XYZ file of C-alpha atoms in Angstrom:
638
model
C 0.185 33.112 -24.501
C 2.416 34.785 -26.710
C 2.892 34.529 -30.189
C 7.219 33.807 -29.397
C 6.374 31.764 -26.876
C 4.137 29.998 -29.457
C 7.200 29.537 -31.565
C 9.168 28.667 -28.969
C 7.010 25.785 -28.064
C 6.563 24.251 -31.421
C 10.204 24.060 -31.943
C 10.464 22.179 -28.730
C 7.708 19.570 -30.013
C 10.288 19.015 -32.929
C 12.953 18.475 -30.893
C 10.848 15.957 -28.697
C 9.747 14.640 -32.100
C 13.351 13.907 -33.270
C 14.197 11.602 -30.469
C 10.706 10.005 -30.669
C 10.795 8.833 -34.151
C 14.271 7.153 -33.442
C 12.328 4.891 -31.293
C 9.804 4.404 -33.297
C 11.742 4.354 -36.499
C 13.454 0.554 -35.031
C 10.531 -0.427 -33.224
C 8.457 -0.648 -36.560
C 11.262 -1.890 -38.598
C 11.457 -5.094 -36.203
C 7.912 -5.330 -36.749
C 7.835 -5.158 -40.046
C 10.290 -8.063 -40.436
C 10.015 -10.550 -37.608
C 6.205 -9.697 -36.320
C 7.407 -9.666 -32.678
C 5.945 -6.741 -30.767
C 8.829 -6.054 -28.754
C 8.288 -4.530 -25.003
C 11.759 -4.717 -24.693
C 12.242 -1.734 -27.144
C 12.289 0.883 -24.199
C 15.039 -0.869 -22.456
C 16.999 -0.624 -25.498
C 16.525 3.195 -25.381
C 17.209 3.186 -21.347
C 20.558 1.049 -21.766
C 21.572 3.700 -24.590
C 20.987 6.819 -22.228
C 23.108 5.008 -19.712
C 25.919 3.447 -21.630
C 26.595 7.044 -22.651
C 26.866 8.423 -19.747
C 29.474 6.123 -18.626
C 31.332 6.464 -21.772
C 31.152 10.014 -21.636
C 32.932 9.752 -18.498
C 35.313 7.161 -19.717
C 36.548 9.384 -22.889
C 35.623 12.772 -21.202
C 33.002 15.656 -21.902
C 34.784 17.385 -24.615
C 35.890 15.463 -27.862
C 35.426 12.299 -26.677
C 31.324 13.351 -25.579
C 30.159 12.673 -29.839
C 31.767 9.419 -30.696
C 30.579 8.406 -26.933
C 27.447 8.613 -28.212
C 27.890 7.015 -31.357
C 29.610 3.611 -29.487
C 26.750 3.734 -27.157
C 24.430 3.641 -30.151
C 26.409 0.706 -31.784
C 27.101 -1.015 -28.225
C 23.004 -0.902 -27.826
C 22.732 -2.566 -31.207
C 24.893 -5.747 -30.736
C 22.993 -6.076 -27.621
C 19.900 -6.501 -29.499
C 21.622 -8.748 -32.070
C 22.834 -11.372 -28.989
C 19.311 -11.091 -27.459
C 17.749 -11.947 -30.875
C 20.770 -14.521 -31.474
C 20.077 -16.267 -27.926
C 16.612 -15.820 -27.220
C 13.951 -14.923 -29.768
C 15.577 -17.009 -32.421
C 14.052 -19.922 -30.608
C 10.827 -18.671 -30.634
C 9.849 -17.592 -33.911
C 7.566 -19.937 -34.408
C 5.518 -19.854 -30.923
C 2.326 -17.726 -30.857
C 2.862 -14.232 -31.251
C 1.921 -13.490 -28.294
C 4.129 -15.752 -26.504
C 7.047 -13.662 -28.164
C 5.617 -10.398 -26.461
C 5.622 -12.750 -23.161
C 9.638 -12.943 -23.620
C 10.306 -9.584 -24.779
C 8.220 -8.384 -21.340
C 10.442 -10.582 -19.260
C 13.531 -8.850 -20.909
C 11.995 -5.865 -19.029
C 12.318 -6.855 -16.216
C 15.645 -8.537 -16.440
C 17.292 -5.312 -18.100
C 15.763 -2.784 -15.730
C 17.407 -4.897 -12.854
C 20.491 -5.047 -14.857
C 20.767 -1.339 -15.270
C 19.688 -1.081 -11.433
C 22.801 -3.274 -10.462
C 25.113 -1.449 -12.574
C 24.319 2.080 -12.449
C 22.354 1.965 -9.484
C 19.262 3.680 -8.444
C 19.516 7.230 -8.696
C 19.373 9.711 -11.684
C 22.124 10.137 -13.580
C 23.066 13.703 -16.023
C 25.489 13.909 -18.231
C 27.076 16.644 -19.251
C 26.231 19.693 -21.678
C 27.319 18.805 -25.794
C 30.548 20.429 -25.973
C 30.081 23.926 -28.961
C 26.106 23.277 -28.277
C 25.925 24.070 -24.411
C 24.482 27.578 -25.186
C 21.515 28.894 -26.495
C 19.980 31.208 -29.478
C 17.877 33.980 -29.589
C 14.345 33.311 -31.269
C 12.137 36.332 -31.291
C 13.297 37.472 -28.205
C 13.361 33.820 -26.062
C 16.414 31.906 -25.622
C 16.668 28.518 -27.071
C 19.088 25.527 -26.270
C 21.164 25.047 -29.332
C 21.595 21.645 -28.849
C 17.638 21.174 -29.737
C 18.628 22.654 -33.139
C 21.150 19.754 -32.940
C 17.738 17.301 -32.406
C 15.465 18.937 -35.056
C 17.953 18.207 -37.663
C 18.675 14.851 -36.746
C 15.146 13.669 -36.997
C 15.173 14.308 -41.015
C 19.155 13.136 -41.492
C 18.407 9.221 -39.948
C 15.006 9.349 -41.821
C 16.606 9.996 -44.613
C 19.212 7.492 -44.412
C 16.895 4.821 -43.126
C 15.222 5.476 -46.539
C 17.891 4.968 -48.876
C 18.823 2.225 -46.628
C 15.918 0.571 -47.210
C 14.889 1.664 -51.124
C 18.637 2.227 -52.532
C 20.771 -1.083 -51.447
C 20.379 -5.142 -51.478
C 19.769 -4.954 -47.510
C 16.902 -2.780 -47.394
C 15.113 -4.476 -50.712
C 15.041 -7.741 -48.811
C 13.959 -5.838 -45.634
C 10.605 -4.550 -47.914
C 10.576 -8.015 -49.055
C 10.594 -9.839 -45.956
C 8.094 -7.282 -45.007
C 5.345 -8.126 -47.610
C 5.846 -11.995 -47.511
C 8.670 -13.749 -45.090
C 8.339 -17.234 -46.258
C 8.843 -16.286 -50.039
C 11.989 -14.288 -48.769
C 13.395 -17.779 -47.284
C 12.148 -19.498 -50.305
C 14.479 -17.508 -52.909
C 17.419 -18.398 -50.667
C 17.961 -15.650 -48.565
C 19.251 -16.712 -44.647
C 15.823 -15.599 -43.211
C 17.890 -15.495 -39.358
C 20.582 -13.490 -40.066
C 18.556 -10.896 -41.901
C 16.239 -11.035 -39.127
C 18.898 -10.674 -36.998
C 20.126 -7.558 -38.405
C 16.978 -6.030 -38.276
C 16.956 -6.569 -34.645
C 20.023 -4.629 -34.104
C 19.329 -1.902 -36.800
C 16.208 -1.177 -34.450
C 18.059 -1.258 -31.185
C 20.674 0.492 -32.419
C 18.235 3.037 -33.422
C 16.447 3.116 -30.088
C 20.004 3.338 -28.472
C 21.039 6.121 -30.585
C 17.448 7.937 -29.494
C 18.751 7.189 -25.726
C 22.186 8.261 -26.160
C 21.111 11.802 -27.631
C 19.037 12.460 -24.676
C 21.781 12.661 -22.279
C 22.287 16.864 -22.299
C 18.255 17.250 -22.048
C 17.233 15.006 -19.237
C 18.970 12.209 -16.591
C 18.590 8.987 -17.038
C 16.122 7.226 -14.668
C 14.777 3.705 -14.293
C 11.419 4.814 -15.178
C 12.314 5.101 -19.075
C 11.698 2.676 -20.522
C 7.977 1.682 -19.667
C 7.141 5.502 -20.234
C 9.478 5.605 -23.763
C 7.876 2.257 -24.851
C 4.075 2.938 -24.737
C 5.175 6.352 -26.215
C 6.687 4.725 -29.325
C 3.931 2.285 -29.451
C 1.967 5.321 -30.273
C 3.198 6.716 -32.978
C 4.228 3.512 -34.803
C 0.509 2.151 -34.795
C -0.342 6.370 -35.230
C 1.616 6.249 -38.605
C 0.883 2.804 -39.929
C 2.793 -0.541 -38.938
C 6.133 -0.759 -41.082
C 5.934 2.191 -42.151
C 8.863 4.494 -41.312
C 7.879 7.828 -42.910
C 4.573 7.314 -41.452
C 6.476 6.897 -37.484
C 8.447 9.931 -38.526
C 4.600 11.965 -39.388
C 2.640 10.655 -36.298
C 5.593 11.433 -34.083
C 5.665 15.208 -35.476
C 1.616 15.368 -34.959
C 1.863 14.359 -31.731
C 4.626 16.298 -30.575
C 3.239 19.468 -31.901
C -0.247 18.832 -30.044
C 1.887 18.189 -26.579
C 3.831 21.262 -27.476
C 0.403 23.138 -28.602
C -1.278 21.847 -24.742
C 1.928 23.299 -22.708
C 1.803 26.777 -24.575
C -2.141 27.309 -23.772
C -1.737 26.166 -20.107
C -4.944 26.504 -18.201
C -7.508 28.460 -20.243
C -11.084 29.961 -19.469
C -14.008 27.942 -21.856
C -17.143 29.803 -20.902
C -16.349 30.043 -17.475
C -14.940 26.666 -16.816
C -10.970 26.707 -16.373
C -9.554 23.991 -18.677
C -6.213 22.731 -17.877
C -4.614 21.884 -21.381
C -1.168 21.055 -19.742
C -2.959 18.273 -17.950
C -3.518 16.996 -21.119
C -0.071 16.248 -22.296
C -0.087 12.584 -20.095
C -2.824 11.574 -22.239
C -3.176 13.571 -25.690
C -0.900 11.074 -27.954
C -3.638 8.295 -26.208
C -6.337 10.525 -27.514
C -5.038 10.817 -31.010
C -3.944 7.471 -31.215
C -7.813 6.274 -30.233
C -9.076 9.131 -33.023
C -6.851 8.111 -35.855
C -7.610 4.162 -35.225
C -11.751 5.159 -34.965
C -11.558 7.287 -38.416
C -8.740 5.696 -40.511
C -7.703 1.940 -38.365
C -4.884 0.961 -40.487
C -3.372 4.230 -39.113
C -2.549 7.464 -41.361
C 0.496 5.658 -43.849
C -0.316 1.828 -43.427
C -2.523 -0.027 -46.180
C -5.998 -1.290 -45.187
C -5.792 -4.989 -44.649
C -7.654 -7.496 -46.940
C -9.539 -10.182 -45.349
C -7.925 -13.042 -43.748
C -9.277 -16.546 -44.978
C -6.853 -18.001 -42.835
C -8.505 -20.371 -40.613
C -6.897 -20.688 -37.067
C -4.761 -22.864 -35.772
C -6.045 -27.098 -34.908
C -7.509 -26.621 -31.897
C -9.442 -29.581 -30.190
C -13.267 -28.607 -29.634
C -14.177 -27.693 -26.356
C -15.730 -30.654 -24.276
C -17.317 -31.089 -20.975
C -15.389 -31.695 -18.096
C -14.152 -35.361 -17.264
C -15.587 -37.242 -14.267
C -11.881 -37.049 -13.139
C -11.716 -33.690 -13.941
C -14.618 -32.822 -11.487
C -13.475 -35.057 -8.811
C -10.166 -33.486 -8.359
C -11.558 -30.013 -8.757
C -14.001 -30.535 -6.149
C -11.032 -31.685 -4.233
C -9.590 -28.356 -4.766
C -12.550 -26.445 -3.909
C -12.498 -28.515 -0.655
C -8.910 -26.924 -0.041
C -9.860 -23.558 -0.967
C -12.847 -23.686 1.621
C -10.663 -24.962 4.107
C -7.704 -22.793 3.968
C -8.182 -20.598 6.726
C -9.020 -22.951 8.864
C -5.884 -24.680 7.733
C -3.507 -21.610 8.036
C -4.761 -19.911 11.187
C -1.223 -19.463 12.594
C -0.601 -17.052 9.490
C -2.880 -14.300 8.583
C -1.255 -12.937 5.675
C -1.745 -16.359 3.770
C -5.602 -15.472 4.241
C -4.697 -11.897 2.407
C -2.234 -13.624 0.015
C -5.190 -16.516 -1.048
C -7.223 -13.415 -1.167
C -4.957 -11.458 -3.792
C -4.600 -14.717 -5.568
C -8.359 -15.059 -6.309
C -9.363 -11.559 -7.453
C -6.090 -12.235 -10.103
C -7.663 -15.679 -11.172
C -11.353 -13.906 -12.114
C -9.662 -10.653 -13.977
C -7.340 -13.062 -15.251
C -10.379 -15.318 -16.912
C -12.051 -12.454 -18.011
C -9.105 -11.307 -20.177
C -8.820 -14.911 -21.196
C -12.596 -14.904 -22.548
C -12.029 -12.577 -25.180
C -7.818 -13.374 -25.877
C -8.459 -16.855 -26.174
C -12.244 -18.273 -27.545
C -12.938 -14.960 -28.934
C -9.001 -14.120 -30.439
C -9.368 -10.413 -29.139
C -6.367 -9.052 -28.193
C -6.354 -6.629 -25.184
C -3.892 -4.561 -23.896
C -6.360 -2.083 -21.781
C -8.223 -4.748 -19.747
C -7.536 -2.776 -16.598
C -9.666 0.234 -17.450
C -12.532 -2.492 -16.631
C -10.938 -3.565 -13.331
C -10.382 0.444 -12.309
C -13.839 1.189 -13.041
C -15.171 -1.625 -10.658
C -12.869 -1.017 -8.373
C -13.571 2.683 -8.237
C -17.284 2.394 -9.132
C -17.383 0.334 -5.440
C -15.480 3.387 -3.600
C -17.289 5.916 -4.821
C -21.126 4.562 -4.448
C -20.039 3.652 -1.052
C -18.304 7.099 0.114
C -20.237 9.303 -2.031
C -23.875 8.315 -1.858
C -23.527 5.970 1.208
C -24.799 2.949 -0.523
C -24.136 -0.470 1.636
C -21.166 -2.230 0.560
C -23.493 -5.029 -0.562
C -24.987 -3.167 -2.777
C -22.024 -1.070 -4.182
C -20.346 -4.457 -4.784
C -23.640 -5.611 -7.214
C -23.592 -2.462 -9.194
C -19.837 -1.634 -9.568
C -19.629 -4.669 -12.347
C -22.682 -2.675 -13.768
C -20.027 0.509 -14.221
C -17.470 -1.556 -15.603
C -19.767 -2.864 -18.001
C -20.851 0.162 -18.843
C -17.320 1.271 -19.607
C -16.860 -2.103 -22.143
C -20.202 -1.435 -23.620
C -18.744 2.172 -24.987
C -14.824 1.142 -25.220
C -15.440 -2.452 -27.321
C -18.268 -1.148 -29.594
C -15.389 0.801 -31.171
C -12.731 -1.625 -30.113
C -14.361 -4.373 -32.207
C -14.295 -2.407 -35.597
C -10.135 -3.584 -35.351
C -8.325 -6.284 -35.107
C -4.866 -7.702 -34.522
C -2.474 -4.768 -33.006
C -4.351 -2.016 -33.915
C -7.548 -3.576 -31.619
C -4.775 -4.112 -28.878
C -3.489 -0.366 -28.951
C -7.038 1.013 -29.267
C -7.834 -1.030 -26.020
C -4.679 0.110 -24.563
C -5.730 4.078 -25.552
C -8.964 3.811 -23.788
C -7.342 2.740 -20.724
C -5.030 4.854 -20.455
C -7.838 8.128 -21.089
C -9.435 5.965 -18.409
C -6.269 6.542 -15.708
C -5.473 10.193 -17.186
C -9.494 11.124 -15.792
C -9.030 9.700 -12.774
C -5.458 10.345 -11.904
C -6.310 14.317 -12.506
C -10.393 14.523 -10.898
C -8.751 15.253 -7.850
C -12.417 16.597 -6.427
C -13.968 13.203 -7.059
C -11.448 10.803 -7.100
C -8.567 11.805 -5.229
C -6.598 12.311 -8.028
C -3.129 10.607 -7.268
C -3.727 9.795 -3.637
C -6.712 7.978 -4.778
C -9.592 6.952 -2.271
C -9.176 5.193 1.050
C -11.760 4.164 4.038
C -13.514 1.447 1.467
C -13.737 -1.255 4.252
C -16.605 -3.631 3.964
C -19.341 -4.261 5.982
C -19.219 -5.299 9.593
C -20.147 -8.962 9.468
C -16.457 -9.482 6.748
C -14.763 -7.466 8.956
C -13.089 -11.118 9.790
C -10.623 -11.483 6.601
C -11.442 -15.017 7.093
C -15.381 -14.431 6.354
C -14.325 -11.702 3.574
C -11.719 -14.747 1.649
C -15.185 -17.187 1.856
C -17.282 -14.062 0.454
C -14.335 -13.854 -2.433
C -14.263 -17.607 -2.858
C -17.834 -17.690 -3.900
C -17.635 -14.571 -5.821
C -14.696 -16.114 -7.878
C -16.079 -19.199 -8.144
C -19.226 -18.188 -9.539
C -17.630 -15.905 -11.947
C -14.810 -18.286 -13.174
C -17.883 -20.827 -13.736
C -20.291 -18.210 -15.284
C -17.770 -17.114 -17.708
C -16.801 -21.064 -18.597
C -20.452 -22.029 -19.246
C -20.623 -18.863 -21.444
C -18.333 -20.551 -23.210
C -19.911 -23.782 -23.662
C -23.328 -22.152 -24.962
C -24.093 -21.617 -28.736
C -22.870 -17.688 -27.890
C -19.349 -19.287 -27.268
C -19.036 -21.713 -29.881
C -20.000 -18.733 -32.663
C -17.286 -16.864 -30.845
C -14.926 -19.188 -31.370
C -16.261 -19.710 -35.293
C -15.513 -15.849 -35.500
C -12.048 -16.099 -34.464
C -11.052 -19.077 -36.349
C -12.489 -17.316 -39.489
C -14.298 -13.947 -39.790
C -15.374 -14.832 -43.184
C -16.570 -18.179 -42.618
C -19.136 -17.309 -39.659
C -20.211 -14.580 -41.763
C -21.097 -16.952 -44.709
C -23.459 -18.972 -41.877
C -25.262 -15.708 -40.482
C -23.688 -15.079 -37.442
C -23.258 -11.074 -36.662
C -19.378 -11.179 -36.028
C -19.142 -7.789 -34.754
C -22.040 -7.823 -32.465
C -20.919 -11.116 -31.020
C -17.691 -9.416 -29.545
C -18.867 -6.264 -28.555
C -21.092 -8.521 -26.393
C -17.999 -10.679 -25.367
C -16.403 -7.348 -24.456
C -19.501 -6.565 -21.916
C -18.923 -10.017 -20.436
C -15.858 -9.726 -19.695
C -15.401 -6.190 -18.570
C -18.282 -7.303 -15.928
C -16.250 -9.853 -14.240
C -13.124 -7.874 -14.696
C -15.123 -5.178 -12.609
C -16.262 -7.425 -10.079
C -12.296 -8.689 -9.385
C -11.622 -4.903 -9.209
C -14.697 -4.494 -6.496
C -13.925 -7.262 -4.466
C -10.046 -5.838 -4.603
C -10.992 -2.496 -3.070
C -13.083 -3.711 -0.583
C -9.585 -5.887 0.318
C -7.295 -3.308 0.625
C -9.449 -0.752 1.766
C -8.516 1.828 -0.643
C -7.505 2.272 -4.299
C -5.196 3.996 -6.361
C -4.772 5.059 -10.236
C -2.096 2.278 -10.133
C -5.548 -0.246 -10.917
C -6.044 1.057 -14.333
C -1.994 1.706 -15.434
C -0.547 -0.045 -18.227
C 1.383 -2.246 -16.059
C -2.019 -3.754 -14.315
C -3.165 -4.808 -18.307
C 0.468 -6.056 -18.699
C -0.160 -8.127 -15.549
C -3.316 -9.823 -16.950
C -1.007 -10.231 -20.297
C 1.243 -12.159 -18.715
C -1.066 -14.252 -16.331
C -2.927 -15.718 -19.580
C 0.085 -16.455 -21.219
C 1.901 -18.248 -18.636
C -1.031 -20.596 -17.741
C -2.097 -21.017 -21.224
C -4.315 -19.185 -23.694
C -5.550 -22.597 -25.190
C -7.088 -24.004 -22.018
C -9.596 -22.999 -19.791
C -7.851 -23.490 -17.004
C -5.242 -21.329 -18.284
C -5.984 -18.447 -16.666
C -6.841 -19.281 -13.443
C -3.190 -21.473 -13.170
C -1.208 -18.503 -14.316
C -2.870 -15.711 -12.143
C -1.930 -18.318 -9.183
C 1.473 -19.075 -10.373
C 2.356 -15.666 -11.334
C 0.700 -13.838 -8.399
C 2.801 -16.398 -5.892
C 6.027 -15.776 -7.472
C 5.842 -12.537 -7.551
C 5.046 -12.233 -3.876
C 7.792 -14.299 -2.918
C 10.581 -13.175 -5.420
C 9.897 -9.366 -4.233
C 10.064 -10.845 -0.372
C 13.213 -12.382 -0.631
C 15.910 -10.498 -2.835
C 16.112 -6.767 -4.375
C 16.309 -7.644 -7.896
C 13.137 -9.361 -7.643
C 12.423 -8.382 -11.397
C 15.551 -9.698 -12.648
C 14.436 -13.413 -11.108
C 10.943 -12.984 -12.118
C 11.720 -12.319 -16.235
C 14.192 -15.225 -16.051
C 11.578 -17.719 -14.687
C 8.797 -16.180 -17.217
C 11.655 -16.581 -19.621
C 12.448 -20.307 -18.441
C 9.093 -21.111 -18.838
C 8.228 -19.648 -22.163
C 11.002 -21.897 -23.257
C 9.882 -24.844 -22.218
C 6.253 -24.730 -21.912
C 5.618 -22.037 -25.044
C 1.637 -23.510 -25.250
C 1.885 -22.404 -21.524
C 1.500 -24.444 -17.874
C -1.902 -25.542 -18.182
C -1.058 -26.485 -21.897
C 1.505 -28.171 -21.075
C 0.243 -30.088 -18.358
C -2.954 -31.382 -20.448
C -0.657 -32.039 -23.438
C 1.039 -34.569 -20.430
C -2.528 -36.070 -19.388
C -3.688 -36.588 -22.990
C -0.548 -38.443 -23.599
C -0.596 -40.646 -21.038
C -4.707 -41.759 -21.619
C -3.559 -42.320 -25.372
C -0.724 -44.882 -24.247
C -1.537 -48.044 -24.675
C -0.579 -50.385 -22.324
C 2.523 -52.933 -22.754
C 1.142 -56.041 -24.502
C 2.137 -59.453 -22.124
C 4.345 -61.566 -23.811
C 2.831 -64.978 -24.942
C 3.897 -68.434 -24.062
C 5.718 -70.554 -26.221
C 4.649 -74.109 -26.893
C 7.197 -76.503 -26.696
């Protein structure tokens, strides 16, 4: 640890800062303007590394290498304008969430894209032509083209700020930012502006992409890990606010930078690893800066909402119908083995499909009657999942018992995660959830001793007597059942009407006594018990268990599953964990691009059914009871 190598180090975490506030810079001016929380963001950054590649190739490696990138950057932004154009200006007015639903299936469509076109290995461009070399810096060489980087981070923010406070464009950019619908009033064309922010911020992302072709290759893998990086810093810095993404993505840099140059370092005997660190520090000061200031370090505090939710009918008891055919079902369920003997992996796939219908109703119980927003509801489903494996390999417990207290862990773990999670609300609750999960996979993807690190844990079997995956589906069909049930009467009891009040408006339930705060945090214990349990009886399925439980793209699942069966119904959940589950089993079984075929049916289907399947299909059975029937025509005396 020297002091040049100190140097060194922080002028590489300005480098890495440059090309993250690019990102950021468009991801919070979208957000700023149209409210969509756009997955798809990343992709825009992985199309720009790639496009410029091939166009460096195209106009060659020497003078042609600088306006490659440039055209790369542009050809990135009227892709964003023709996705915005096509797709997301026909859903501006669904549920926000819905939109984050579409911009998620654009992942999947544009990393299969890029797969088909580029193909699947790593691709590195060339050195910048009069930057290939390097500088001395207190006796360590360093690349001149990161020079290049550290200036360009200041020159676009710069621009982007006299864009936005010196010209027409970027005054009704502020003002579409404080109040949209007074924007439209005054006569401005609220699409195409809209529409040009869109491809302002992918052509930002692209341009972000594009410049990382001389540092690294460009991989399929970038845009998942460049989104939730971006995410970051623009809820780190404040929402809409670009100096503050430019700030947060220089603080976290440095700290990265900072972690590397220390590298493992003796604390009273104990060897800390602080280059470990770097997968999880921006997590860490993201979930700091949201605890002390949660409005992040540049964005304004928000003043109460006394908006009062959307017209929702009130929750009623089942239907006579209703329990007939769902007793029905249950029937099936109970039968289904029986049914399918010839095919074992059915019994595995029914299997699968209940564990995703219970953690898919216990993300539902706090999205939908509670209006808590979650995008770290796998740190719950890890912790049961793990809390099973270790009780049982560790301290030998039966795997009866181990499966009654691993929901106990889990709970444990949303008894400390919402008690700060419910102090937020909106995005910043969602990225605060999404912080402590991923501090949740960075423990337990490093505690190699006690975890297994990457490799994870395997021998979890369960006990002799479900040794028959037939007997183990009936011991998850109960399980699931109970749960799903549990969590629906929950919702039927005074607790779940107040939550409900709460969500529909904070201020009114606190006018009529009821402890808002304390009501979630106890929602959040609910449902991180049932998640846990789903994550228990999915380790005793498999027989092992991996970090992969707790990753972003397990909480991304559960997104996904709510949305697409409906986040209005209670049956929501359950029909979009099946439907989405089953597809994609049999998309990924029977073509390549299975990704590409999954985001266009999640796409089809946001389209038509925005309130989501089960939505749509009780919007169908309330229309038909409320038909009256065809009056009979009368006689006619003669």
């Amino acid at each position: 640890m020297s002091f040049s190598g100190f140097i060194v180090q922080l002028l590489n975490g300005l480098a890495s800062a440059s090309s993250l506030f690019l990102v950021a810079a468009g991801l919070s001016l979208i957000f700023g303007v149209t409210r969509i929380v756009n997955f798809a963001h990343g992709s825009f950054f992985m199309v720009g590394i790639y496009i410029a590649y091939t166009l460096v190739e195209k106009l060659g490696g020497g003078m042609g290498f600088w306006p490659a990138l440039l055209l790369a950057a542009l050809a990135v932004g009227v892709l964003g304008a023709l996705i915005e154009v096509v797709l997301l200006r026909r859903i501006y007015k669904a549920p926000e969430l819905f939109q984050l639903l579409a911009t998620f299936a654009l992942v999947l469509v544009i990393k299969d894209a890029v797969l088909w076109f580029w193909g699947p290995d790593e691709l590195l461009g060339p050195r910048a032509p009069g930057l290939s070399g390097s500088v001395m810096i207190l006796g360590r060489q360093f690349p001149a083209y990161d020079l290049f980087l550290i200036a360009i981070g200041p020159v676009v923010l710069g621009l982007v700020w006299m864009l936005l406070t010196r010209t027409r464009f970027g005054t009704l950019v502020r003002a579409a930012t404080q109040d949209r619908e007074m924007v439209s009033a005054l006569g401005v064309n609220q699409a195409w502006l809209f529409t040009a922010v869109f491809a302002l911020g992918a052509m930002l992302a692209g341009l972000g992409g594009a410049l990382q072709l001389p540092r690294e290759p460009a991989t399929l893998e970038m845009d998942l890990h460049t989104i939730g990086a971006a995410f970051v810093v623009v809820v780190v810095g404040g929402m809409g606010s670009i100096p503050g993404a430019y700030a947060a993505a220089l603080l976290i840099a440095e700290i990265k930078a900072i972690c590397i140059w220390l590298g493992v370092v003796d604390v009273f005997g104990v060897s800390v690893s602080f280059s470990k660190l770097t997968l999880v520090v921006d997590f860490l000061v993201m979930a700091v800066v949201l605890v002390w200031r949660p409005w992040g370090l540049f964005g304004k505090a928000q003043a109460p909402s006394r908006y009062v939710g959307m017209p929702e009918e009130p929750l009623r008891r089942a239907s006579k119908t209703y329990l007939i055919a769902a007793a029905v079902f249950g029937l099936v369920l109970v039968a289904a083995p029986l049914l399918t003997a010839s095919s074992p992996y059915t019994t595995v796939l029914m299997i699968d499909l209940l564990i995703a219908a219970l953690f898919a109703a216990s993300l539902h119980f706090i999205m939908g009657p509670a209006g808590m927003h979650s995008f770290g509801h796998a740190a719950y489903f890890g912790l049961g999942a793990y809390g099973a494996a270790l009780l049982v390999r560790a301290s030998g417990l039966p795997m009866e018992a181990a499966l009654i207290a691993a929901p106990l862990i889990a709970a444990i773990g949303a008894f400390v995660y919402g008690w700060f999670a419910v102090r937020l609300s909106g995005v910043y609750l969602a990225m605060l959830t999404l912080a402590f999960a991923q501090i949740t996979w960075a423990i337990t993807y490093q505690w190699d001793s006690f975890t297994g690190g990457s490799n994870g844990l395997t021998g979890v079997w369960p006990a002799e007597w479900l040794s028959d995956k037939r007997v183990y589906y009936w011991l998850t069909l109960a399980l699931v059942a109970g749960g799903v049930l549990m969590l629906r009467r929950i919702l039927f009891s005074p607790f779940g009407y107040a939550l409900r009040a709460a969500r529909d408006s904070v201020l009114r339930a606190d006018a009529i006594g009821i402890d808002v705060k304390r009501m979630q945090w106890a929602a959040f214990i609910v449902a991180g018990t049932a998640a846990g349990l789903a994550g228990a009886l999915f380790a005793f399925s498999k027989g092992s268990i991996s970090p992969d439980s707790m990753a972003v793209g397990k909480s991304v699942d559960g997104l996904v599953m709510v949305l697409l069966g409906g986040i209005q119904t209670l049956a929501g959940p359950v029909v979009g964990a099946v439907t989405f589950t089953w597809l994609h089993d049999t998309v990924a079984r029977n073509t390549d691009y299975w990704r590409a075929m999954l985001g266009a049916i999640i796409l089809l289907l946001v389209l038509l059914f925005p309130q989501g399947i089960a939505g749509f299909a009780k919007q169908l059975f309330d229309r038909f009871k409320r038909t009256p029937p065809a009056a009979e025509p009368k006689e006619v005396q003669a």
